[in-house]
Short mmCIF file of C-alpha atoms and ligand atoms in Angstrom, two decimals:
data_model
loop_
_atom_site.label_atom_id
_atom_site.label_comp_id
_atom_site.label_asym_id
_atom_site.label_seq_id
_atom_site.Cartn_x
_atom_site.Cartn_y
_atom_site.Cartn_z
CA UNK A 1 11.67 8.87 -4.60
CA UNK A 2 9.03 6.94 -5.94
CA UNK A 3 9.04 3.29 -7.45
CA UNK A 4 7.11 1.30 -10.13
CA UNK A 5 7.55 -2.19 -10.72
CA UNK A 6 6.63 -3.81 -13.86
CA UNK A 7 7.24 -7.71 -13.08
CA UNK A 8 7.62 -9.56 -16.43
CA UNK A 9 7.84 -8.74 -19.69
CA UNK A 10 4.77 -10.07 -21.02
CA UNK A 11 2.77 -8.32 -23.76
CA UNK A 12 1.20 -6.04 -21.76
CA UNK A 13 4.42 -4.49 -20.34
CA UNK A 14 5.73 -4.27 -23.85
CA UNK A 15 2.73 -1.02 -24.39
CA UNK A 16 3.51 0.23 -20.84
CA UNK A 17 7.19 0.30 -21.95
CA UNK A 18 6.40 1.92 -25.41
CA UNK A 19 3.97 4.48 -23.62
CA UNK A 20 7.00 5.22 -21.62
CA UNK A 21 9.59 5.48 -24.35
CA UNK A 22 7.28 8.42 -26.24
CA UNK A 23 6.12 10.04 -23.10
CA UNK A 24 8.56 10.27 -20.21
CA UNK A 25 6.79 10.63 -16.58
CA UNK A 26 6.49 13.80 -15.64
CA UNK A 27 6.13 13.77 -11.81
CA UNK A 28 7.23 16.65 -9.30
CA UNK A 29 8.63 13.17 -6.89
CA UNK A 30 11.45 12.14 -8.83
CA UNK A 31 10.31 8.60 -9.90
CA UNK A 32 11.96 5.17 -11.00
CA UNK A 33 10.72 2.49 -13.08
CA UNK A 34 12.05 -1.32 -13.13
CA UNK A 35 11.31 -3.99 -14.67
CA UNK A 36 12.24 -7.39 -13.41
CA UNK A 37 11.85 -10.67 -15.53
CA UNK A 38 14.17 -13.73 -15.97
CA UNK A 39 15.52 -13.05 -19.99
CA UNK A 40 16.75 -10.44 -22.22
CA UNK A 41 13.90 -11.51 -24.59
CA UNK A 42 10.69 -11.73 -24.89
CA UNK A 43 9.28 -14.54 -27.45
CA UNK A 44 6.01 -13.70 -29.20
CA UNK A 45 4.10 -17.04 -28.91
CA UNK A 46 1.93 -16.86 -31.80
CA UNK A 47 5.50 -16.98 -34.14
CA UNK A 48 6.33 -19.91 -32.23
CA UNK A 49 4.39 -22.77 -34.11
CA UNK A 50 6.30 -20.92 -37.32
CA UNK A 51 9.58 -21.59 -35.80
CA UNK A 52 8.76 -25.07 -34.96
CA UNK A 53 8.03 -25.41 -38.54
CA UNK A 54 11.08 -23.65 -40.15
CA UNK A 55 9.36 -20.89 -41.37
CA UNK A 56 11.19 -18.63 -39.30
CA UNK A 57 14.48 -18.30 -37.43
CA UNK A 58 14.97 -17.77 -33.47
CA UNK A 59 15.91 -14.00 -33.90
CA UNK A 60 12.81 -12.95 -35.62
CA UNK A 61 10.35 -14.42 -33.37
CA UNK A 62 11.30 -12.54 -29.86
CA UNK A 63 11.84 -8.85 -28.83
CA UNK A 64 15.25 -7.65 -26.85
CA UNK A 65 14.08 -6.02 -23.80
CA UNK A 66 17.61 -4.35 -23.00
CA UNK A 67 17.20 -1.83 -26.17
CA UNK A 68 13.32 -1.06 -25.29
CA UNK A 69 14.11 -0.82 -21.48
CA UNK A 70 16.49 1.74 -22.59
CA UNK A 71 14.79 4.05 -24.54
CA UNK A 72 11.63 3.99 -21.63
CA UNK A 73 14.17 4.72 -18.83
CA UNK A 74 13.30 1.99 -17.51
CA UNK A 75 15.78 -0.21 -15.15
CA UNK A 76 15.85 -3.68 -16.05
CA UNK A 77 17.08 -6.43 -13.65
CA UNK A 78 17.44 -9.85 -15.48
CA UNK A 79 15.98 -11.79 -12.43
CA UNK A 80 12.71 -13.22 -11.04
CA UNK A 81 10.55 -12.59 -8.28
CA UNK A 82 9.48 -15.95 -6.08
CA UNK A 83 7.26 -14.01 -3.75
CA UNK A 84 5.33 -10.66 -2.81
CA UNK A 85 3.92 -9.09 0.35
CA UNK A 86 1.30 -6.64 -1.16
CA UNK A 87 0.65 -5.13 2.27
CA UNK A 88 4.32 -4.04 2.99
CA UNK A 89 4.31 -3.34 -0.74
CA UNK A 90 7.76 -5.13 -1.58
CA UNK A 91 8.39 -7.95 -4.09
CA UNK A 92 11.25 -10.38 -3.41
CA UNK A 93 14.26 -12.16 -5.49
CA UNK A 94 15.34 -15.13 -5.45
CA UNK A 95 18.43 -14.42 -2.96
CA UNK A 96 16.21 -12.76 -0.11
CA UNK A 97 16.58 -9.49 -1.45
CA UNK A 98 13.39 -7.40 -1.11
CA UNK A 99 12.67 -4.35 -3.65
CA UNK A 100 9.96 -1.83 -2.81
CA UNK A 101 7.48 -0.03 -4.58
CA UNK A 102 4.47 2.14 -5.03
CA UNK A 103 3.05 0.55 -7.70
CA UNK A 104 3.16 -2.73 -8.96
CA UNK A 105 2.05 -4.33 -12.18
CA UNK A 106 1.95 -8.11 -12.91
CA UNK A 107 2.53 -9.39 -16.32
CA UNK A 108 4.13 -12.53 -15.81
CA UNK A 109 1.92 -15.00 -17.80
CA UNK A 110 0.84 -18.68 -16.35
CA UNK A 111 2.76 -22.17 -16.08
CA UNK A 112 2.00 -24.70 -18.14
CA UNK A 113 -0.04 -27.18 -16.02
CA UNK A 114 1.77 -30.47 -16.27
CA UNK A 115 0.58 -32.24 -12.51
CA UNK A 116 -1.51 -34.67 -14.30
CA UNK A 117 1.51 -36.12 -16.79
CA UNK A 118 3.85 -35.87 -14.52
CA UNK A 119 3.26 -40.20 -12.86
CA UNK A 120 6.50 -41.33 -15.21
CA UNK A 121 10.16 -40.62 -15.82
CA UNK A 122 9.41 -40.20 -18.93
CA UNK A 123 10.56 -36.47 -19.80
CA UNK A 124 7.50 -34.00 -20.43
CA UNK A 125 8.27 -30.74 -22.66
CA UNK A 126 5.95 -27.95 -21.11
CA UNK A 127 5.21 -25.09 -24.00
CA UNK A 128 5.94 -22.67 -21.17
CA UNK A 129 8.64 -21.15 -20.51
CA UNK A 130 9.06 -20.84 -24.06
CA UNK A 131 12.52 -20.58 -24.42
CA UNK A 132 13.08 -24.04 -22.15
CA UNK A 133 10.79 -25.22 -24.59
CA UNK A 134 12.39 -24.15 -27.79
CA UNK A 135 15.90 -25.55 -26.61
CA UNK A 136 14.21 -28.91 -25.55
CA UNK A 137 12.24 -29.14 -29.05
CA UNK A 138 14.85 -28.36 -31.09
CA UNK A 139 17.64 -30.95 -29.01
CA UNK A 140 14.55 -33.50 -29.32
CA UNK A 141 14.11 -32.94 -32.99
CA UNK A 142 17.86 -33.14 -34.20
CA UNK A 143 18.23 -36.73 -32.06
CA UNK A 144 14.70 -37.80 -34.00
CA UNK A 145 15.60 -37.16 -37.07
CA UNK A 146 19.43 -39.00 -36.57
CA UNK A 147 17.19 -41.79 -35.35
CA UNK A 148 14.79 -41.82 -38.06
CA UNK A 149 11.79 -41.96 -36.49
CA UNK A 150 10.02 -40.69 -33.23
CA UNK A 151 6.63 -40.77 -32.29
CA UNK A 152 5.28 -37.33 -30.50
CA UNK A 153 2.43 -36.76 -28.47
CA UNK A 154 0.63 -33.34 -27.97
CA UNK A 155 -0.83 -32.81 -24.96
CA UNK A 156 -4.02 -30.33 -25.40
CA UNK A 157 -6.09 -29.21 -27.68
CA UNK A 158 -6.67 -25.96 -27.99
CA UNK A 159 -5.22 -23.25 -30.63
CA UNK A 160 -1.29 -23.97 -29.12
CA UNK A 161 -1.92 -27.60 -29.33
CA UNK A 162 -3.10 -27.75 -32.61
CA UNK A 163 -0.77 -25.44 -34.31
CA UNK A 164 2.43 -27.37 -32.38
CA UNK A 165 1.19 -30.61 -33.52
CA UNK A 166 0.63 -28.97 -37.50
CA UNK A 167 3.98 -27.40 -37.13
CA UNK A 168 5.83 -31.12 -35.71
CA UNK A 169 4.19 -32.71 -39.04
CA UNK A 170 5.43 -30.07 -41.25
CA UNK A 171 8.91 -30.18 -40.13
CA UNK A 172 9.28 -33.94 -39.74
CA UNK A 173 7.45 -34.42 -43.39
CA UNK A 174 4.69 -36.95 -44.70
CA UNK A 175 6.38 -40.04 -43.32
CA UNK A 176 3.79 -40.59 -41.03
CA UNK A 177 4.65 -44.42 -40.18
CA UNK A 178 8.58 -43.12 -39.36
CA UNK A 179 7.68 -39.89 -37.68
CA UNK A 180 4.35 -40.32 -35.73
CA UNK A 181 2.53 -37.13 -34.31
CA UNK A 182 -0.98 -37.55 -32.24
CA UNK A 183 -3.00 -34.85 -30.50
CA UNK A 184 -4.27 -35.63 -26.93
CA UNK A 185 -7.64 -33.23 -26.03
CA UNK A 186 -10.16 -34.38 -23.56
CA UNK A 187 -13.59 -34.61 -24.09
CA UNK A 188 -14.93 -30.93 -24.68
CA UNK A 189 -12.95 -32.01 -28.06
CA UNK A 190 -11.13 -29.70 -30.44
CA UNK A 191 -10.68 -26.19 -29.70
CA UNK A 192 -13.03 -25.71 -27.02
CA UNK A 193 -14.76 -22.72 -26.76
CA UNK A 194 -14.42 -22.21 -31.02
CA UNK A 195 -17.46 -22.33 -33.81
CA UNK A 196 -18.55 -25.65 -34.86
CA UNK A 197 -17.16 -24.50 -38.34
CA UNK A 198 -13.40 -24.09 -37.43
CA UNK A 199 -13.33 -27.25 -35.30
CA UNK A 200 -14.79 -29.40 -38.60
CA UNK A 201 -12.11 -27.18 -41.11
CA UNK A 202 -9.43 -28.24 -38.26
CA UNK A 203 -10.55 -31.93 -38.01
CA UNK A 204 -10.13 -32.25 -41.80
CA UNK A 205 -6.36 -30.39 -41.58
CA UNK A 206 -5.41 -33.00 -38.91
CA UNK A 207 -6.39 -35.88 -40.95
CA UNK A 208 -4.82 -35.29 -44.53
CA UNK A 209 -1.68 -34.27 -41.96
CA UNK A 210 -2.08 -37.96 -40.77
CA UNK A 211 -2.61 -36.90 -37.50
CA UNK A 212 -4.76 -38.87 -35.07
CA UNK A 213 -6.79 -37.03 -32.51
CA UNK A 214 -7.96 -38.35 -29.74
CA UNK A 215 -10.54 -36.95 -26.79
CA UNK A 216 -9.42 -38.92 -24.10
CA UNK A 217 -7.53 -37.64 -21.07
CA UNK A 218 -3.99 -38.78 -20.55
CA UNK A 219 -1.50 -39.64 -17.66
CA UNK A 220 1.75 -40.19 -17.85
CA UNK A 221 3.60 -43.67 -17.41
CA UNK A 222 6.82 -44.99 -17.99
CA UNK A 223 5.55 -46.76 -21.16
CA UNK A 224 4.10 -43.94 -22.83
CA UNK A 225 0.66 -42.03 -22.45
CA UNK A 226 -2.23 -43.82 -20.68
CA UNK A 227 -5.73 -42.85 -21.61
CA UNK A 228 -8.82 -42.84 -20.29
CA UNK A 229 -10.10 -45.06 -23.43
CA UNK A 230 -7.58 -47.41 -22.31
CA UNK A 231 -5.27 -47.23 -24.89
CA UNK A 232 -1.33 -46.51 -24.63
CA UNK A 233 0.21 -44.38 -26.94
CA UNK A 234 4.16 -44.96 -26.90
CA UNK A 235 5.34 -41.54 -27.36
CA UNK A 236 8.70 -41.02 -26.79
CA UNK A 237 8.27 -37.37 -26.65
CA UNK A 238 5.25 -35.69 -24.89
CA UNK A 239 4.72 -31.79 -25.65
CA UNK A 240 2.40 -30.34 -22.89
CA UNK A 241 0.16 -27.28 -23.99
CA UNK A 242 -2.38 -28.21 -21.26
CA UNK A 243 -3.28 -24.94 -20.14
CA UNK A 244 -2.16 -22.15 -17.54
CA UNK A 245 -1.60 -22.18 -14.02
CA UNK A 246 -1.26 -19.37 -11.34
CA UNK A 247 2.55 -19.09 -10.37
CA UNK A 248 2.44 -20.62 -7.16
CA UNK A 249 4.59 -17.92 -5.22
CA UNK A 250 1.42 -15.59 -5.45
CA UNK A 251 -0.19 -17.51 -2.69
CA UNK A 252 1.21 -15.98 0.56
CA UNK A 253 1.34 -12.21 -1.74
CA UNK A 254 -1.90 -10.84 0.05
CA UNK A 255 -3.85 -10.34 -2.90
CA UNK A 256 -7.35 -11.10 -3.89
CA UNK A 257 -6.85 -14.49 -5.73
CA UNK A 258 -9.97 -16.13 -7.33
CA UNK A 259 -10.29 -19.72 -6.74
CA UNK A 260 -7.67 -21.23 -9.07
CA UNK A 261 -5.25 -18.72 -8.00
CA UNK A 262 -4.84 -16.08 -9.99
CA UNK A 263 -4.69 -12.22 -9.66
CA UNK A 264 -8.41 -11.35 -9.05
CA UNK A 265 -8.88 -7.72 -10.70
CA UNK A 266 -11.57 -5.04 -11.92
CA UNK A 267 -12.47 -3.79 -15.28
CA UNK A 268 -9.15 -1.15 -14.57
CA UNK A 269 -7.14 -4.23 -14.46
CA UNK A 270 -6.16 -3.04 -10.68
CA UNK A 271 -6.00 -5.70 -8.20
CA UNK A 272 -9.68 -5.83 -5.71
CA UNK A 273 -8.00 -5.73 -2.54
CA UNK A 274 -4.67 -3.57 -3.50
CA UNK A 275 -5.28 -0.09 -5.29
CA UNK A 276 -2.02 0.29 -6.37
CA UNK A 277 -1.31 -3.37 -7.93
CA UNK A 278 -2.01 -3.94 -11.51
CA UNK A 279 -2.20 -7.29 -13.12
CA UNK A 280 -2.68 -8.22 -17.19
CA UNK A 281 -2.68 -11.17 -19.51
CA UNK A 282 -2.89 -14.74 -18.23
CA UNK A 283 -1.99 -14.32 -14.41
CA UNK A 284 -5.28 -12.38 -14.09
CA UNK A 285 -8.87 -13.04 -13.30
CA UNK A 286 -11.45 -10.53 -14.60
CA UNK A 287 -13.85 -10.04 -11.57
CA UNK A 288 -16.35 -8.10 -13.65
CA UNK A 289 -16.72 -10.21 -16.61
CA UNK A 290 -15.13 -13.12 -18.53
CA UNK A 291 -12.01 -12.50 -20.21
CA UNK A 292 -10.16 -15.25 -21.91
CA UNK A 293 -6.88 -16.16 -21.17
CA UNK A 294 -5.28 -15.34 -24.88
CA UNK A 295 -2.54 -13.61 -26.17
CA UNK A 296 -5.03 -10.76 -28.06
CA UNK A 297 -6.42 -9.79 -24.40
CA UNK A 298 -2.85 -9.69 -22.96
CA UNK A 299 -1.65 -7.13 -26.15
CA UNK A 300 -5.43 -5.32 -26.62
CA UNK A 301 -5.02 -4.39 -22.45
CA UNK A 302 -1.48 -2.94 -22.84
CA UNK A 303 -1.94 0.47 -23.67
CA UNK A 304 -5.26 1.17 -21.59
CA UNK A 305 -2.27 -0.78 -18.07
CA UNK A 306 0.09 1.63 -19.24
CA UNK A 307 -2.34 4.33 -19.24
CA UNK A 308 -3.53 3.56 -15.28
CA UNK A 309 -0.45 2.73 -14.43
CA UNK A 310 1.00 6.17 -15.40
CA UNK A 311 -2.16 7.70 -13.79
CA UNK A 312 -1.44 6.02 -10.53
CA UNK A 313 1.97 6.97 -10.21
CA UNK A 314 1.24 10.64 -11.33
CA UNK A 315 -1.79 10.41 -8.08
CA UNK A 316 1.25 9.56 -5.91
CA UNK A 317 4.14 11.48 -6.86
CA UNK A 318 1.72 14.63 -7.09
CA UNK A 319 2.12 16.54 -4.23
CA UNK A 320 -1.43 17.72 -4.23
CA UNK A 321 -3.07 15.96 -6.77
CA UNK A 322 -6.07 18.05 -8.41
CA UNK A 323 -9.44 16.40 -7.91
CA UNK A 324 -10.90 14.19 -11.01
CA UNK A 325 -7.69 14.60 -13.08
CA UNK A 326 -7.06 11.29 -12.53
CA UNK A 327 -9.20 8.81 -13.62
CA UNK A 328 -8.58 5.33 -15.05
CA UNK A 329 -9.51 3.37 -17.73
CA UNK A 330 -11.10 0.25 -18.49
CA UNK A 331 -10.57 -2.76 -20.59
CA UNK A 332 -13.29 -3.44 -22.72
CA UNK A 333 -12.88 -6.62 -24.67
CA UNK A 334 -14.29 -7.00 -27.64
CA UNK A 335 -16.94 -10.00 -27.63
CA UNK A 336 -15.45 -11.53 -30.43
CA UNK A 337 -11.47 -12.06 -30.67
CA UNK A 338 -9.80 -13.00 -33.92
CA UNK A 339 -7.68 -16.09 -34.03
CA UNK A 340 -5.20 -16.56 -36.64
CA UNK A 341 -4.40 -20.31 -36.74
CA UNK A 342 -1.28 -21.31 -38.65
CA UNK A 343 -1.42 -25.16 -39.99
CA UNK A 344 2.36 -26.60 -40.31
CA UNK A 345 2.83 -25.06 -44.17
CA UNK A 346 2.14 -21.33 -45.03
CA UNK A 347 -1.83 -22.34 -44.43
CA UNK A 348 -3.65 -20.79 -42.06
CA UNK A 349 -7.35 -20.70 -40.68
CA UNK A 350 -9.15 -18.26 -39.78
CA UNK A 351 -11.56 -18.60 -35.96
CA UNK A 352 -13.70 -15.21 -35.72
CA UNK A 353 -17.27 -16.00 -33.58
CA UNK A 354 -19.32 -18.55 -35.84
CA UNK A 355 -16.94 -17.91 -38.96
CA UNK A 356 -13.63 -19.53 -40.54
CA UNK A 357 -11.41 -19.37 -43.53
CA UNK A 358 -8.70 -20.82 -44.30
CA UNK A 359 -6.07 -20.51 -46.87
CA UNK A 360 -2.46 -19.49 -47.84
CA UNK A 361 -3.77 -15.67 -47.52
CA UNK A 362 -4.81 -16.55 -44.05
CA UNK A 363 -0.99 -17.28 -43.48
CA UNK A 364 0.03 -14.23 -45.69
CA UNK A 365 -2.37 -12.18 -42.96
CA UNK A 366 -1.05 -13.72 -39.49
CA UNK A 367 2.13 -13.45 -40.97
CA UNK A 368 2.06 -9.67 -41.58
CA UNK A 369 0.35 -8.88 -38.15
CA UNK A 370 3.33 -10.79 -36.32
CA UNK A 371 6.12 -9.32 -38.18
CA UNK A 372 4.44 -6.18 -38.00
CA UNK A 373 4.39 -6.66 -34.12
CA UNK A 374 7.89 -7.43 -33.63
CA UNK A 375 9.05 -4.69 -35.39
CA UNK A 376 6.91 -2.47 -33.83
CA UNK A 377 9.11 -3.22 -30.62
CA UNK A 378 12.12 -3.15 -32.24
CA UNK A 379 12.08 0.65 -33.42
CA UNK A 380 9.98 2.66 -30.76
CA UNK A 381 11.65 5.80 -31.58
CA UNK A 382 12.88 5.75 -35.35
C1 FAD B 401 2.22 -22.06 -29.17
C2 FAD B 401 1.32 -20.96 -28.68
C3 FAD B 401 0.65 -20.21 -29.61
C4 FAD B 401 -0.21 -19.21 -29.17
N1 FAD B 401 -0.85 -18.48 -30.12
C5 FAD B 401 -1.71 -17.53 -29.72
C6 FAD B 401 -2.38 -16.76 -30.69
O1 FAD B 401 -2.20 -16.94 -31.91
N2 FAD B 401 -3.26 -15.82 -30.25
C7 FAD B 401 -3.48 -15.61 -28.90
O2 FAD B 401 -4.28 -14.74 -28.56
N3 FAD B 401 -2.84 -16.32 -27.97
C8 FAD B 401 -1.96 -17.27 -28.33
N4 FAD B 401 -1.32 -18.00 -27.38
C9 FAD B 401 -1.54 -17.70 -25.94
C10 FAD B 401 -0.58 -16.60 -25.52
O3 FAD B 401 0.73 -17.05 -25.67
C11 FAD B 401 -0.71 -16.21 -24.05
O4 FAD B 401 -2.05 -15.99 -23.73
C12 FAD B 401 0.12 -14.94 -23.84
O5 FAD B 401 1.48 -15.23 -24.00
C13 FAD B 401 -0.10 -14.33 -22.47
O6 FAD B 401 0.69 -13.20 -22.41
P1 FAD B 401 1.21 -12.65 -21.03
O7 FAD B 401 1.68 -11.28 -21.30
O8 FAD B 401 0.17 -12.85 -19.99
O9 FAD B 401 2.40 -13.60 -20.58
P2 FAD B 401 3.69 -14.09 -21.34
O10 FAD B 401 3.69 -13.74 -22.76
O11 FAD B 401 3.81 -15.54 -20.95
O12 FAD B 401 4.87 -13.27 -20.65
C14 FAD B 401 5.21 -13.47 -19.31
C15 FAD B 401 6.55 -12.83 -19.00
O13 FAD B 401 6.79 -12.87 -17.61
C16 FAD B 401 8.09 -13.40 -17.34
N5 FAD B 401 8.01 -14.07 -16.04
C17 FAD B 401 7.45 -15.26 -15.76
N6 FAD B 401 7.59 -15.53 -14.45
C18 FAD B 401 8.22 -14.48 -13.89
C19 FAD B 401 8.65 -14.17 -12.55
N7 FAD B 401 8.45 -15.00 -11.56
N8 FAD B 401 9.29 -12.99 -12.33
C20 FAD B 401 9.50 -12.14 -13.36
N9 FAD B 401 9.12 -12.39 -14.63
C21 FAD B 401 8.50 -13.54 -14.89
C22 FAD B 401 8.33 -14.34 -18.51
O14 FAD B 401 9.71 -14.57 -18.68
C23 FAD B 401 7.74 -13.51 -19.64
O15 FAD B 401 8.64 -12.52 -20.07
C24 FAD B 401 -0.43 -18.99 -27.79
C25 FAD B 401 0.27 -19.75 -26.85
C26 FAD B 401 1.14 -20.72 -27.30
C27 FAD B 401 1.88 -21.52 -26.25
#
């Protein structure tokens, strides 16, 4: 018997399953796949900053699993794994229990790094995991709005930050003196990395939203959010979106990290020091190239993962496998990614190299493309 092990079920793993579901391995070993991740459902974070803003409900903006799983023959085990010894080729669960494989894909996303806010008792609502985060939002918003007012602070800003704080403003309304949102970057500014274009289109968006930006970095304290200006912002609630950090637990796992810790991997998205370990979306480090950390990489990757992964497992389970047949495939990101941004109302701005848009047909568009990818989920085989 052979074993695959799909850890998380990130958007990556969502193709591999799907690839699975309409083509059933074929192997002459009799082979099993599993996939192990904590919940039932996966959320699709670019709906989120629409739920936040009431523009969609819970259900809409996640996949089940359980159905998917199904249809792929896939195994799913509701659980996560703290650790991995790629040499013995076993991941372990949180009660001691190891699992074996063969092959092993990672698609478990990053943690939201919070070390730097974290001086004050004052509680801190990472963006990830996204479903702590959702709970925590919405059990923040409903004691704000009995109180009548509330002052939030976002923490980051790139695309998450912005849209978050957009989506807070919408939701809470114009009363900007009762209901207070700021945006916390650092000073590479707005939306690092984005045209000068967007970033000035963005600026404006934030300001008629009456929402004050600031490009200082913060710490926590117990009287709000210290920055490096000086000033203290009194927030009584702090949203984090301060960008991703390796899951610790890959540490003592044996693989080829790059120096911030994550999964250090080839154009074939396979691991440098493990051949049969596969890694995808934000836990990985492009060793070839630079690859951004972004949802589009994570779901653009998925079909050429669940194309190598499939190849692997056919190399092993193959008694004799013939020569050349096979041969994997690379990710080739595109230089320039699309980014959808959605502003608080059905607005939305479009980030594409040097050139933006914006406009209630930019929401119409992101709108379509998200539905369009839940639903592709949902019905695999109808
Ligand atoms: C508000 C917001 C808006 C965003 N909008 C966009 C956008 O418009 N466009 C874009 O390109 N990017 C966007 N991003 C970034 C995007 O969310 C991430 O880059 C993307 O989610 C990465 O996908 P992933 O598959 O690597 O991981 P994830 O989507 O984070 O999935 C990881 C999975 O692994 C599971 N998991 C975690 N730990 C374990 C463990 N130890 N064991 C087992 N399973 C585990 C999780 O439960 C989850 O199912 C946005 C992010 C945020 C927060």
């Amino acid at each position: 018997m052979k074993r695959v092990i799909l850890v998380g079920g990130g958007h990556a793993h969502l193709s591999v399953l799907e690839d699975l579901a309409r083509k059933p391995l074929q192997t002459k070993t009799p082979t099993e796949v599993l996939m192990i991740t904590p919940e039932a459902f996966q959320w699709y974070s670019g709906m989120l900053p629409g739920l936040i803003a009431g523009h969609y409900q819970a259900p809409e903006c996640r996949i089940d699993l359980q159905p998917l799983a199904k249809e792929s023959g896939v195994k799913l085990i509701l659980n996560s794994v703290i650790g991995i010894d790629a040499n013995r080729q076993c991941v372990c669960l949180p009660d001691g229990t190891p699992i074996e494989y063969d092959v092993l894909s990672l698609d478990v996303g990053s943690t939201t790094d919070t070390s730097w806010l974290s001086l004050s008792k004052q509680p801190i609502i990472p963006i990830k995991p996204l479903d702590n985060f959702i709970d925590r939002w919405n059990r923040f918003l409903d004691r704000a709005k009995t109180q009548g007012s509330c002052h939030i602070a976002v923490v980051g800003a790139g695309a998450a930050g912005i849209e978050l704080a957009l989506a807070a403003r919408h939701v809470l309304g114009d009363n900007a003196k009762k209901y207070k949102v700021s945006l916390i970057g650092t000073s590479s500014g707005l939306l690092p990395g984005h045209g000068k274009n967007v970033i000035r289109r963005i600026q404006s968006i934030l300001d008629r939203s009456n929402i004050t930006f600031s490009p200082h970095k913060a710490t926590a304290t117990d009287d709000g959010l210290l920055l490096s200006s000086g000033e203290l912002l009194p927030a009584n609630c702090v949203l984090a979106t301060t960008g991703g950090t390796a899951p610790d637990w890959l540490e003592l796992s044996k693989l080829a990290l790059d120096s911030s810790g994550f999964v250090a991997v080839d154009a074939c998205h396979r691991s440098i020091s493990h051949q049969n370990v596969f890694a995808v979306g934000d836990v990985c480090a492009r060793q070839d190239k630079y690859v951004a950390r972004s949802g589009v990489h994570a779901v653009h990757a998925g079909p050429i993962l669940a194309h190598n992964i499939r190849t692997t497992i056919m190399d092993h389970a193959s008694k004799e496998p013939p020569r050349g047949k096979y041969i994997l495939k690379e990710y080739n990101a595109k230089k320039r990614s699309l980014y959808l941004l959605s502003c608080g109302s059905r607005y939305g701005v479009v980030s594409w190299g040097g050139l933006s848009f914006s406009g209630t047909w930019v929401w119409k568009w992101k709108n379509r493309i998200d539905t369009n990818f839940i639903k592709r989920f949902s019905r695999i085989n109808e």
